[in-house]
């Protein structure tokens, strides 16, 4: 049918938390906006879902991002502004550590019950990483004098240089590798690992699951986006992937006739000569605006055709950012049986198929008939199968896959784990408008070479995403912050 023809001050591409926050901030400052979203829903990598059991009862799950940590202050404020409630992750009782030889240990607190030597090695590695994170920071890691050196060595190699204790290396590497970037530790640099730590306040914070996985939103993290979209009303257009983005800078005389890219933009210099113009062509609407906010993950930038093409630096940068791969597993039980055994539901084991499990039982408005302050009588576990293990799992039949994953979870919480009433695997890598999980990161050496360009506007095009954030990097908090920053920059430009 006919596409809508719309004129606005700003067109926002992507209705994830970053794009919606950019639109909200712009609208509050009196700018008109239109948000174009490829999917039939808002929220991007935050997504409320349901899984049915054999009796047809539906259980609430969060397919994407869900946890908030205390350092994520911008998100915490926003959740409050939107009138949403949060609740803490269940963490009473003992946790389980499975060591490399398969031995199961019960422990309290946040420190693995490894040997004294391994524990001392881990403490030493964590202290060194804390120091690097404090020194380098999350704002401009590429600008630090040690950037090139730390970006030239993989996290695994660096850990091997610091320690000869394999168990300590495995345990420390999982906090960033399978735990966050969801790539094997030989594929990303130490600088990238330091950015991950600095963005969360410190490396010690990454180690502390009571910190990192502190609270959830009642009604699910997608509620943040649903509320923002509700405020924006008809300015959000769903089912409408942007295919082409035409853009021009205000002064045509600076354009280079050979490659159609204005010289100042090609040289990576922000054009501060006021508004330009953009036309975003999507399946359901064509939006003409003065600015665009490109609020999609960087691995998807090249799904859009730019007319003229983006400057060479941007074309290069985008090829060095790729998604990690992780399967988020939900298993639902009649009761949270582990609690009756005095267990918190938390389990860890470096180098195992499922390296982390947690109690993910629903609370308040999250479950059918649930009300604020009430807990779901059904127990839910969440587990993660990262990078190379995720690849292995997708090669199996559904039955073999479910059996392998539940067996690995049973290593922590016992044989009852094998018999959930409902089971669900988040498959973000198969989603056309995400293509991986949790987020994108640079390949070896990419951050120091290209990081300084990731937040530079290209003429009238501004970038916003959790994956190019400083604080809150790879998290909803970072998405919110980047959305707000992009909007403020546009407001300042007039
Ligand atoms: P996001 O990807 O969310 O949104 C981008 C939007 O752009 C999408 O809606 C997409 O459809 C749309 N789009 C793409 N191309 C388009 C085009 N051409 N035209 C129009 N629209 C287009 N974070 C956290 O804080 N706590 C957590 O516990 C977790 N856990 C977690 C688990 C899993 C399984 C995942 C996948 C992710 C997490 N995260 C997380 C990460 C968190 O979900 C993520 O950082 C934010 O959702 C990123 O928000 P953005 O808006 O930047 O991108």
Short mmCIF file of C-alpha atoms and ligand atoms in Angstrom, two decimals:
data_model
loop_
_atom_site.label_atom_id
_atom_site.label_comp_id
_atom_site.label_asym_id
_atom_site.label_seq_id
_atom_site.Cartn_x
_atom_site.Cartn_y
_atom_site.Cartn_z
CA UNK A 1 0.00 0.00 0.00
CA UNK A 2 0.88 3.70 0.11
CA UNK A 3 3.56 4.70 2.54
CA UNK A 4 2.91 7.48 5.04
CA UNK A 5 4.77 10.71 4.21
CA UNK A 6 5.83 12.42 7.41
CA UNK A 7 7.84 15.55 8.29
CA UNK A 8 9.50 15.85 11.68
CA UNK A 9 12.44 17.59 13.34
CA UNK A 10 14.11 14.26 14.08
CA UNK A 11 13.64 10.71 12.82
CA UNK A 12 14.70 7.97 15.25
CA UNK A 13 15.58 4.58 13.79
CA UNK A 14 14.96 1.74 16.26
CA UNK A 15 12.50 1.57 19.18
CA UNK A 16 14.78 -0.12 21.71
CA UNK A 17 15.52 1.66 24.99
CA UNK A 18 18.12 3.95 23.31
CA UNK A 19 15.86 5.15 20.48
CA UNK A 20 12.81 5.60 22.70
CA UNK A 21 14.80 7.57 25.28
CA UNK A 22 16.22 9.79 22.52
CA UNK A 23 12.69 10.43 21.23
CA UNK A 24 11.35 11.18 24.71
CA UNK A 25 14.16 13.64 25.45
CA UNK A 26 13.73 15.42 22.10
CA UNK A 27 9.97 15.65 22.51
CA UNK A 28 10.33 17.11 26.01
CA UNK A 29 12.56 19.80 24.48
CA UNK A 30 9.82 20.69 21.98
CA UNK A 31 11.16 18.79 18.96
CA UNK A 32 8.81 16.71 16.83
CA UNK A 33 9.87 13.09 16.33
CA UNK A 34 8.98 9.88 14.53
CA UNK A 35 10.39 6.54 15.65
CA UNK A 36 10.64 3.84 12.97
CA UNK A 37 10.88 0.28 14.29
CA UNK A 38 11.53 -2.84 12.23
CA UNK A 39 9.74 -5.27 14.55
CA UNK A 40 6.05 -5.49 15.39
CA UNK A 41 6.94 -4.49 18.97
CA UNK A 42 9.12 -2.02 20.88
CA UNK A 43 11.92 -2.92 23.33
CA UNK A 44 14.58 -4.43 21.05
CA UNK A 45 16.74 -6.74 23.13
CA UNK A 46 14.35 -6.40 26.10
CA UNK A 47 11.35 -8.63 25.55
CA UNK A 48 8.61 -10.03 27.80
CA UNK A 49 7.64 -13.56 26.85
CA UNK A 50 5.52 -16.49 27.97
CA UNK A 51 6.13 -20.20 27.97
CA UNK A 52 3.29 -22.71 28.39
CA UNK A 53 3.49 -25.93 30.40
CA UNK A 54 1.76 -29.23 29.46
CA UNK A 55 -1.42 -28.13 31.25
CA UNK A 56 -1.59 -24.97 29.18
CA UNK A 57 -0.62 -22.68 32.08
CA UNK A 58 1.49 -19.76 30.91
CA UNK A 59 4.63 -18.65 32.71
CA UNK A 60 6.20 -15.22 32.36
CA UNK A 61 9.82 -15.06 31.18
CA UNK A 62 12.20 -12.30 30.07
CA UNK A 63 13.67 -13.35 26.74
CA UNK A 64 16.22 -10.49 26.74
CA UNK A 65 17.75 -8.07 29.25
CA UNK A 66 16.30 -8.02 32.77
CA UNK A 67 18.70 -7.15 35.61
CA UNK A 68 19.62 -3.72 37.00
CA UNK A 69 22.75 -3.12 39.12
CA UNK A 70 23.18 -0.26 41.64
CA UNK A 71 25.65 1.65 39.42
CA UNK A 72 22.98 1.93 36.67
CA UNK A 73 21.65 5.15 38.13
CA UNK A 74 20.12 6.64 34.99
CA UNK A 75 17.98 3.56 34.42
CA UNK A 76 17.03 3.41 38.11
CA UNK A 77 15.83 7.04 37.94
CA UNK A 78 13.89 6.40 34.74
CA UNK A 79 12.20 3.28 36.14
CA UNK A 80 11.06 5.43 39.04
CA UNK A 81 9.89 8.29 36.78
CA UNK A 82 7.84 5.81 34.76
CA UNK A 83 6.14 4.53 37.93
CA UNK A 84 7.57 1.02 37.69
CA UNK A 85 8.54 -1.10 40.70
CA UNK A 86 11.62 -3.29 41.09
CA UNK A 87 12.32 -6.38 43.19
CA UNK A 88 15.56 -8.08 44.27
CA UNK A 89 16.86 -11.38 42.92
CA UNK A 90 16.39 -14.24 45.40
CA UNK A 91 19.79 -14.95 46.96
CA UNK A 92 19.20 -16.57 50.36
CA UNK A 93 20.98 -19.79 51.20
CA UNK A 94 24.10 -21.43 49.90
CA UNK A 95 25.46 -21.21 46.36
CA UNK A 96 27.15 -23.94 44.35
CA UNK A 97 30.55 -23.94 42.69
CA UNK A 98 31.50 -26.79 40.37
CA UNK A 99 35.28 -27.00 39.95
CA UNK A 100 37.01 -28.08 36.72
CA UNK A 101 37.21 -31.74 37.87
CA UNK A 102 33.41 -31.76 38.32
CA UNK A 103 33.42 -31.61 42.13
CA UNK A 104 30.45 -29.76 43.61
CA UNK A 105 31.08 -27.34 46.47
CA UNK A 106 28.56 -25.39 48.54
CA UNK A 107 29.58 -21.89 49.60
CA UNK A 108 28.21 -18.66 51.07
CA UNK A 109 29.01 -15.14 49.95
CA UNK A 110 30.57 -14.27 46.63
CA UNK A 111 33.95 -16.02 46.75
CA UNK A 112 34.49 -19.38 45.07
CA UNK A 113 35.62 -22.17 47.40
CA UNK A 114 38.71 -22.81 45.29
CA UNK A 115 42.09 -23.77 46.82
CA UNK A 116 43.90 -21.10 48.79
CA UNK A 117 46.47 -20.71 46.04
CA UNK A 118 43.83 -20.32 43.32
CA UNK A 119 41.90 -17.90 45.50
CA UNK A 120 45.03 -15.78 46.04
CA UNK A 121 45.75 -15.79 42.29
CA UNK A 122 42.18 -14.70 41.54
CA UNK A 123 42.39 -11.89 44.10
CA UNK A 124 45.64 -10.71 42.53
CA UNK A 125 44.20 -10.73 38.98
CA UNK A 126 41.05 -8.94 40.12
CA UNK A 127 43.11 -6.28 41.94
CA UNK A 128 45.21 -5.65 38.82
CA UNK A 129 42.09 -5.35 36.67
CA UNK A 130 40.44 -3.03 39.21
CA UNK A 131 43.48 -0.78 39.00
CA UNK A 132 43.45 -0.75 35.19
CA UNK A 133 39.71 -0.03 35.11
CA UNK A 134 40.12 2.87 37.56
CA UNK A 135 43.06 4.29 35.62
CA UNK A 136 41.63 3.92 32.10
CA UNK A 137 37.92 4.55 32.73
CA UNK A 138 34.96 3.96 30.43
CA UNK A 139 34.71 7.35 28.72
CA UNK A 140 37.64 7.21 26.30
CA UNK A 141 39.62 4.00 26.82
CA UNK A 142 41.16 4.47 23.35
CA UNK A 143 42.78 7.74 24.45
CA UNK A 144 44.79 6.22 27.33
CA UNK A 145 48.58 5.85 26.85
CA UNK A 146 48.27 2.08 27.50
CA UNK A 147 45.41 1.67 25.00
CA UNK A 148 47.34 0.34 22.00
CA UNK A 149 49.37 -2.10 24.11
CA UNK A 150 46.34 -3.52 25.97
CA UNK A 151 44.34 -3.68 22.75
CA UNK A 152 47.03 -5.77 21.04
CA UNK A 153 46.77 -8.68 23.46
CA UNK A 154 43.81 -11.00 23.94
CA UNK A 155 42.31 -11.20 27.42
CA UNK A 156 43.29 -14.88 27.64
CA UNK A 157 46.94 -14.23 26.70
CA UNK A 158 47.15 -11.37 29.14
CA UNK A 159 45.74 -13.51 31.98
CA UNK A 160 48.29 -16.23 31.11
CA UNK A 161 51.07 -13.65 31.39
CA UNK A 162 49.84 -12.67 34.84
CA UNK A 163 49.25 -16.14 36.31
CA UNK A 164 50.04 -19.83 35.78
CA UNK A 165 46.97 -21.03 37.68
CA UNK A 166 44.58 -22.37 35.02
CA UNK A 167 41.57 -22.48 37.34
CA UNK A 168 42.12 -18.85 38.40
CA UNK A 169 42.44 -17.79 34.76
CA UNK A 170 39.23 -19.63 33.79
CA UNK A 171 37.27 -18.20 36.68
CA UNK A 172 38.43 -14.62 36.12
CA UNK A 173 37.96 -14.79 32.37
CA UNK A 174 34.30 -15.90 32.63
CA UNK A 175 33.26 -12.60 34.23
CA UNK A 176 34.01 -10.83 30.96
CA UNK A 177 34.09 -13.61 28.34
CA UNK A 178 31.04 -15.86 28.81
CA UNK A 179 29.58 -13.58 31.47
CA UNK A 180 29.45 -10.32 29.51
CA UNK A 181 30.89 -10.09 25.98
CA UNK A 182 29.80 -13.71 25.31
CA UNK A 183 32.83 -14.33 23.13
CA UNK A 184 35.76 -16.65 23.90
CA UNK A 185 38.49 -14.79 25.82
CA UNK A 186 41.02 -15.24 22.99
CA UNK A 187 38.87 -13.18 20.57
CA UNK A 188 38.79 -9.80 22.33
CA UNK A 189 41.45 -7.58 23.80
CA UNK A 190 42.40 -6.76 27.36
CA UNK A 191 41.44 -3.14 26.67
CA UNK A 192 37.93 -4.34 25.75
CA UNK A 193 37.79 -6.30 29.04
CA UNK A 194 38.93 -3.22 30.96
CA UNK A 195 36.19 -1.13 29.29
CA UNK A 196 33.62 -3.74 30.36
CA UNK A 197 34.84 -3.50 33.96
CA UNK A 198 35.15 0.30 34.00
CA UNK A 199 31.64 0.68 32.55
CA UNK A 200 30.26 -1.24 35.55
CA UNK A 201 32.33 0.75 38.08
CA UNK A 202 35.10 -1.83 38.63
CA UNK A 203 36.16 -5.38 37.88
CA UNK A 204 35.17 -6.34 41.43
CA UNK A 205 31.61 -5.33 40.58
CA UNK A 206 31.56 -7.81 37.67
CA UNK A 207 32.65 -10.55 40.09
CA UNK A 208 29.89 -9.77 42.57
CA UNK A 209 26.66 -11.29 41.25
CA UNK A 210 24.70 -9.70 44.09
CA UNK A 211 25.76 -6.39 42.57
CA UNK A 212 25.52 -7.13 38.85
CA UNK A 213 22.29 -9.13 39.05
CA UNK A 214 20.68 -7.10 41.78
CA UNK A 215 17.10 -6.21 40.81
CA UNK A 216 14.42 -6.78 38.18
CA UNK A 217 11.49 -4.69 37.01
CA UNK A 218 8.01 -5.85 37.99
CA UNK A 219 6.28 -6.48 34.69
CA UNK A 220 9.63 -7.10 32.98
CA UNK A 221 12.38 -4.84 31.62
CA UNK A 222 10.46 -4.42 28.35
CA UNK A 223 7.95 -2.37 30.41
CA UNK A 224 10.47 0.49 30.35
CA UNK A 225 10.21 0.63 26.57
CA UNK A 226 6.45 -0.04 26.58
CA UNK A 227 5.91 2.95 28.90
CA UNK A 228 8.16 5.22 26.83
CA UNK A 229 6.34 4.16 23.67
CA UNK A 230 2.97 4.78 25.33
CA UNK A 231 4.06 8.40 26.00
CA UNK A 232 5.12 8.77 22.37
CA UNK A 233 1.83 7.37 21.04
CA UNK A 234 1.45 7.54 17.26
CA UNK A 235 4.97 8.86 16.83
CA UNK A 236 6.16 5.23 17.05
CA UNK A 237 5.66 3.30 13.82
CA UNK A 238 6.08 -0.48 14.11
CA UNK A 239 6.69 -3.12 11.43
CA UNK A 240 8.69 -0.61 9.50
CA UNK A 241 12.38 -1.38 8.94
CA UNK A 242 14.37 1.54 7.55
CA UNK A 243 15.94 0.45 4.26
CA UNK A 244 17.47 3.69 2.99
CA UNK A 245 18.72 6.82 4.70
CA UNK A 246 19.36 9.82 2.46
CA UNK A 247 21.36 12.52 4.14
CA UNK A 248 22.99 15.82 3.31
CA UNK A 249 24.87 18.47 5.21
CA UNK A 250 23.59 22.06 5.11
CA UNK A 251 26.29 23.47 2.87
CA UNK A 252 26.28 21.62 -0.43
CA UNK A 253 29.35 23.54 -1.60
CA UNK A 254 31.54 21.51 0.78
CA UNK A 255 30.46 18.29 -0.89
CA UNK A 256 33.14 16.31 -2.64
CA UNK A 257 31.75 15.51 -6.11
CA UNK A 258 33.87 12.38 -6.37
CA UNK A 259 32.45 10.33 -3.53
CA UNK A 260 29.54 12.52 -2.46
CA UNK A 261 30.81 12.84 1.09
CA UNK A 262 31.42 16.34 2.40
CA UNK A 263 35.10 16.86 3.15
CA UNK A 264 34.60 17.83 6.79
CA UNK A 265 32.54 14.71 7.46
CA UNK A 266 34.97 12.47 5.58
CA UNK A 267 37.76 13.77 7.78
CA UNK A 268 35.83 12.75 10.87
CA UNK A 269 35.14 16.34 11.89
CA UNK A 270 31.72 17.04 13.31
CA UNK A 271 29.79 19.43 11.13
CA UNK A 272 28.48 22.04 13.52
CA UNK A 273 27.01 24.24 10.83
CA UNK A 274 23.43 23.65 12.00
CA UNK A 275 20.85 21.22 10.76
CA UNK A 276 21.21 19.14 7.67
CA UNK A 277 18.49 17.04 6.18
CA UNK A 278 17.64 13.37 6.18
CA UNK A 279 15.02 11.19 4.57
CA UNK A 280 14.44 7.79 6.13
CA UNK A 281 12.63 5.37 3.83
CA UNK A 282 11.02 2.51 5.74
CA UNK A 283 8.45 -0.11 4.80
CA UNK A 284 5.46 1.86 6.11
CA UNK A 285 6.65 5.46 6.17
CA UNK A 286 8.98 7.97 4.56
CA UNK A 287 10.13 10.51 7.13
CA UNK A 288 11.80 13.79 6.18
CA UNK A 289 13.65 15.39 9.08
CA UNK A 290 16.57 17.63 9.98
CA UNK A 291 18.40 14.99 12.01
CA UNK A 292 18.40 11.24 12.43
CA UNK A 293 19.22 9.17 15.52
CA UNK A 294 20.45 5.75 14.45
CA UNK A 295 19.51 3.69 17.51
CA UNK A 296 20.24 0.17 16.26
CA UNK A 297 23.10 -2.10 17.31
CA UNK A 298 26.28 -1.39 15.29
CA UNK A 299 26.26 -4.82 13.61
CA UNK A 300 23.04 -3.70 11.87
CA UNK A 301 24.19 -0.29 10.63
CA UNK A 302 25.08 -1.80 7.28
CA UNK A 303 21.57 -3.21 6.79
CA UNK A 304 20.65 0.33 5.76
CA UNK A 305 21.70 1.87 2.42
CA UNK A 306 23.10 5.36 2.91
CA UNK A 307 22.80 7.92 0.18
CA UNK A 308 25.48 9.18 -0.13
CA UNK A 309 27.56 6.39 1.41
CA UNK A 310 28.87 6.99 4.93
CA UNK A 311 32.41 8.34 5.27
CA UNK A 312 35.14 5.74 4.87
CA UNK A 313 36.01 5.75 8.59
CA UNK A 314 32.46 4.83 9.56
CA UNK A 315 32.30 2.15 6.86
CA UNK A 316 35.46 0.62 8.32
CA UNK A 317 34.50 0.91 12.01
CA UNK A 318 31.23 -0.90 11.48
CA UNK A 319 33.04 -3.97 10.18
CA UNK A 320 34.98 -4.34 13.43
CA UNK A 321 31.97 -4.56 15.74
CA UNK A 322 30.22 -7.91 16.10
CA UNK A 323 27.63 -9.53 18.33
CA UNK A 324 28.45 -12.08 20.98
CA UNK A 325 26.44 -15.31 21.20
CA UNK A 326 24.66 -16.65 24.27
CA UNK A 327 21.55 -18.74 24.92
CA UNK A 328 19.47 -17.63 27.89
CA UNK A 329 17.68 -20.67 29.31
CA UNK A 330 14.49 -20.62 31.37
CA UNK A 331 13.30 -23.72 33.25
CA UNK A 332 10.05 -23.53 35.24
CA UNK A 333 9.13 -25.88 38.12
CA UNK A 334 6.01 -26.41 40.28
CA UNK A 335 7.98 -24.92 43.20
CA UNK A 336 11.43 -23.39 43.70
CA UNK A 337 12.58 -26.79 45.04
CA UNK A 338 16.20 -25.67 45.59
CA UNK A 339 15.06 -23.24 48.28
CA UNK A 340 13.68 -26.13 50.37
CA UNK A 341 17.20 -27.57 50.28
CA UNK A 342 18.70 -24.31 51.57
CA UNK A 343 20.10 -23.37 48.17
CA UNK A 344 19.98 -19.87 46.65
CA UNK A 345 19.75 -21.26 43.12
CA UNK A 346 23.04 -19.56 42.25
CA UNK A 347 25.66 -21.78 40.64
CA UNK A 348 28.98 -21.16 38.86
CA UNK A 349 31.55 -23.21 37.04
CA UNK A 350 34.22 -21.88 34.67
CA UNK A 351 34.61 -23.85 31.45
CA UNK A 352 31.31 -25.76 31.84
CA UNK A 353 28.41 -25.98 29.38
CA UNK A 354 26.21 -23.86 31.67
CA UNK A 355 28.60 -21.56 33.53
CA UNK A 356 26.00 -19.67 35.54
CA UNK A 357 22.52 -20.42 36.95
CA UNK A 358 20.27 -18.22 39.11
CA UNK A 359 16.86 -18.21 40.74
CA UNK A 360 14.65 -16.22 38.36
CA UNK A 361 11.28 -16.75 40.05
CA UNK A 362 8.68 -14.13 39.14
CA UNK A 363 7.36 -11.49 41.42
CA UNK A 364 4.41 -9.12 41.59
CA UNK A 365 2.68 -8.25 38.34
CA UNK A 366 4.97 -10.65 36.45
CA UNK A 367 2.86 -13.77 36.87
CA UNK A 368 -0.73 -14.66 35.99
CA UNK A 369 -2.99 -13.29 38.72
CA UNK A 370 0.05 -11.89 40.55
CA UNK A 371 -0.09 -8.64 42.48
CA UNK A 372 2.51 -6.25 43.83
CA UNK A 373 4.39 -7.77 46.74
CA UNK A 374 3.44 -11.37 45.89
CA UNK A 375 5.74 -14.07 44.68
CA UNK A 376 4.93 -16.60 41.98
CA UNK A 377 4.40 -20.07 43.54
CA UNK A 378 6.15 -21.60 40.50
CA UNK A 379 9.94 -21.61 40.65
CA UNK A 380 12.00 -20.42 37.69
CA UNK A 381 15.67 -20.99 37.02
CA UNK A 382 17.70 -19.08 34.46
CA UNK A 383 20.96 -20.38 33.01
CA UNK A 384 23.38 -19.19 30.33
CA UNK A 385 25.11 -21.15 27.59
CA UNK A 386 27.76 -18.93 26.06
CA UNK A 387 29.79 -18.63 22.85
CA UNK A 388 31.36 -21.95 21.75
CA UNK A 389 28.93 -23.92 23.94
CA UNK A 390 25.99 -22.12 22.33
CA UNK A 391 27.32 -23.12 18.90
CA UNK A 392 27.51 -26.77 20.04
CA UNK A 393 23.98 -26.67 21.40
CA UNK A 394 22.40 -25.30 18.22
CA UNK A 395 23.86 -28.27 16.33
CA UNK A 396 21.83 -30.77 18.41
CA UNK A 397 18.22 -31.86 18.03
CA UNK A 398 15.81 -30.03 20.36
CA UNK A 399 15.53 -33.10 22.63
CA UNK A 400 19.30 -33.63 22.87
CA UNK A 401 19.82 -29.91 23.43
CA UNK A 402 17.29 -29.75 26.26
CA UNK A 403 18.76 -32.85 27.88
CA UNK A 404 22.36 -31.57 27.67
CA UNK A 405 21.49 -28.16 29.09
CA UNK A 406 19.32 -29.49 31.92
CA UNK A 407 22.00 -32.06 32.83
CA UNK A 408 24.54 -29.24 33.08
CA UNK A 409 22.15 -27.25 35.29
CA UNK A 410 21.54 -30.37 37.42
CA UNK A 411 25.30 -30.45 38.18
CA UNK A 412 24.57 -27.43 40.35
CA UNK A 413 21.07 -27.99 41.73
CA UNK A 414 20.53 -31.73 41.64
CA UNK A 415 18.36 -34.27 39.78
CA UNK A 416 15.05 -32.38 40.23
CA UNK A 417 16.46 -29.82 37.80
CA UNK A 418 16.00 -32.43 35.04
CA UNK A 419 12.20 -32.24 35.19
CA UNK A 420 10.91 -28.74 34.49
CA UNK A 421 7.25 -28.22 33.61
CA UNK A 422 8.29 -25.66 30.97
CA UNK A 423 11.55 -24.93 29.15
CA UNK A 424 12.53 -22.03 26.88
CA UNK A 425 15.69 -21.02 25.02
CA UNK A 426 16.17 -17.38 23.96
CA UNK A 427 17.41 -17.41 20.39
CA UNK A 428 18.44 -13.81 19.73
CA UNK A 429 21.00 -14.90 17.12
CA UNK A 430 18.12 -16.01 14.89
CA UNK A 431 16.37 -12.63 15.19
CA UNK A 432 16.89 -10.64 12.01
CA UNK A 433 16.92 -7.29 13.88
CA UNK A 434 19.42 -8.35 16.56
CA UNK A 435 21.60 -11.26 15.31
CA UNK A 436 23.29 -12.26 18.55
CA UNK A 437 23.42 -11.55 22.29
CA UNK A 438 23.96 -9.75 24.48
CA UNK A 439 25.65 -6.99 22.53
CA UNK A 440 28.41 -6.00 20.12
CA UNK A 441 32.08 -5.50 20.90
CA UNK A 442 35.25 -4.89 18.90
CA UNK A 443 37.56 -7.50 17.52
CA UNK A 444 41.19 -7.57 18.70
CA UNK A 445 42.71 -4.10 18.26
CA UNK A 446 39.48 -2.47 17.10
CA UNK A 447 38.67 -0.45 20.19
CA UNK A 448 41.91 1.54 20.24
CA UNK A 449 41.82 2.12 16.47
CA UNK A 450 38.16 3.00 16.00
CA UNK A 451 36.53 3.65 19.37
CA UNK A 452 36.99 7.42 19.10
CA UNK A 453 34.71 7.47 16.04
CA UNK A 454 31.79 5.45 17.39
CA UNK A 455 29.94 8.41 18.89
CA UNK A 456 30.88 11.02 16.29
CA UNK A 457 27.86 12.19 14.36
CA UNK A 458 28.01 11.88 10.59
CA UNK A 459 26.56 15.19 9.37
CA UNK A 460 22.93 15.08 10.59
CA UNK A 461 23.15 11.41 11.72
CA UNK A 462 23.72 10.75 15.44
CA UNK A 463 24.41 7.29 16.86
CA UNK A 464 22.82 5.88 20.06
CA UNK A 465 23.02 2.36 21.46
CA UNK A 466 24.10 0.52 24.61
CA UNK A 467 26.94 -0.97 22.58
CA UNK A 468 28.69 2.38 22.14
CA UNK A 469 28.07 3.53 25.72
CA UNK A 470 30.66 4.32 28.41
CA UNK A 471 28.79 3.88 31.72
CA UNK A 472 26.28 1.07 31.30
CA UNK A 473 28.11 -0.32 28.24
CA UNK A 474 26.17 -3.31 26.80
CA UNK A 475 23.29 -2.72 29.26
CA UNK A 476 19.90 -1.04 29.23
CA UNK A 477 21.32 1.75 31.41
CA UNK A 478 23.92 2.51 28.74
CA UNK A 479 21.22 2.51 26.06
CA UNK A 480 19.17 5.05 28.04
CA UNK A 481 22.25 7.23 28.60
CA UNK A 482 23.27 7.15 24.93
CA UNK A 483 19.73 7.96 23.80
CA UNK A 484 19.68 10.96 26.07
CA UNK A 485 23.16 12.15 25.01
CA UNK A 486 22.31 11.93 21.30
CA UNK A 487 19.12 13.92 21.88
CA UNK A 488 20.94 16.59 23.88
CA UNK A 489 23.56 17.01 21.18
CA UNK A 490 20.85 17.50 18.58
CA UNK A 491 19.05 20.01 20.82
CA UNK A 492 22.32 21.95 21.22
CA UNK A 493 22.82 22.05 17.46
CA UNK A 494 19.44 23.76 17.09
P1 LIG B 1 18.19 -2.73 21.01
O1 LIG B 1 18.82 -3.79 20.21
O2 LIG B 1 17.52 -3.12 22.28
O3 LIG B 1 17.13 -1.93 20.12
C1 LIG B 1 17.40 -1.64 18.76
C2 LIG B 1 16.09 -1.59 17.99
O4 LIG B 1 16.35 -1.22 16.65
C3 LIG B 1 15.38 -2.95 17.94
O5 LIG B 1 14.04 -2.79 18.36
C4 LIG B 1 15.45 -3.35 16.46
O6 LIG B 1 14.35 -4.10 16.04
C5 LIG B 1 15.50 -1.99 15.79
N1 LIG B 1 16.10 -1.98 14.45
C6 LIG B 1 17.22 -2.59 14.02
N2 LIG B 1 17.46 -2.30 12.71
C7 LIG B 1 16.45 -1.48 12.31
C8 LIG B 1 16.12 -0.83 11.07
N3 LIG B 1 16.88 -0.95 9.97
N4 LIG B 1 14.99 -0.06 11.03
C9 LIG B 1 14.21 0.10 12.13
N5 LIG B 1 14.47 -0.50 13.32
C10 LIG B 1 15.59 -1.28 13.41
N6 LIG B 1 21.03 -5.64 29.75
C11 LIG B 1 20.84 -5.33 31.06
O7 LIG B 1 20.92 -4.16 31.43
N7 LIG B 1 20.59 -6.33 31.96
C12 LIG B 1 20.49 -7.64 31.60
O8 LIG B 1 20.20 -8.52 32.41
C13 LIG B 1 20.69 -7.95 30.22
N8 LIG B 1 20.59 -9.25 29.78
C14 LIG B 1 20.45 -9.51 28.43
C15 LIG B 1 20.06 -10.78 28.00
C16 LIG B 1 19.86 -11.03 26.65
C17 LIG B 1 19.46 -12.41 26.20
C18 LIG B 1 20.07 -9.98 25.70
C19 LIG B 1 19.87 -10.22 24.24
C20 LIG B 1 20.46 -8.73 26.13
C21 LIG B 1 20.65 -8.47 27.49
N9 LIG B 1 21.01 -7.20 27.96
C22 LIG B 1 20.93 -6.92 29.30
C23 LIG B 1 21.38 -6.13 27.02
C24 LIG B 1 20.26 -5.13 26.75
O9 LIG B 1 19.08 -5.81 26.41
C25 LIG B 1 20.69 -4.18 25.64
O10 LIG B 1 21.88 -3.53 26.04
C26 LIG B 1 19.65 -3.10 25.30
O11 LIG B 1 18.41 -3.65 24.95
C27 LIG B 1 20.17 -2.25 24.14
O12 LIG B 1 19.23 -1.25 23.81
P2 LIG B 1 19.39 -0.49 22.43
O13 LIG B 1 18.20 0.40 22.31
O14 LIG B 1 20.73 0.11 22.35
O15 LIG B 1 19.34 -1.63 21.29
#
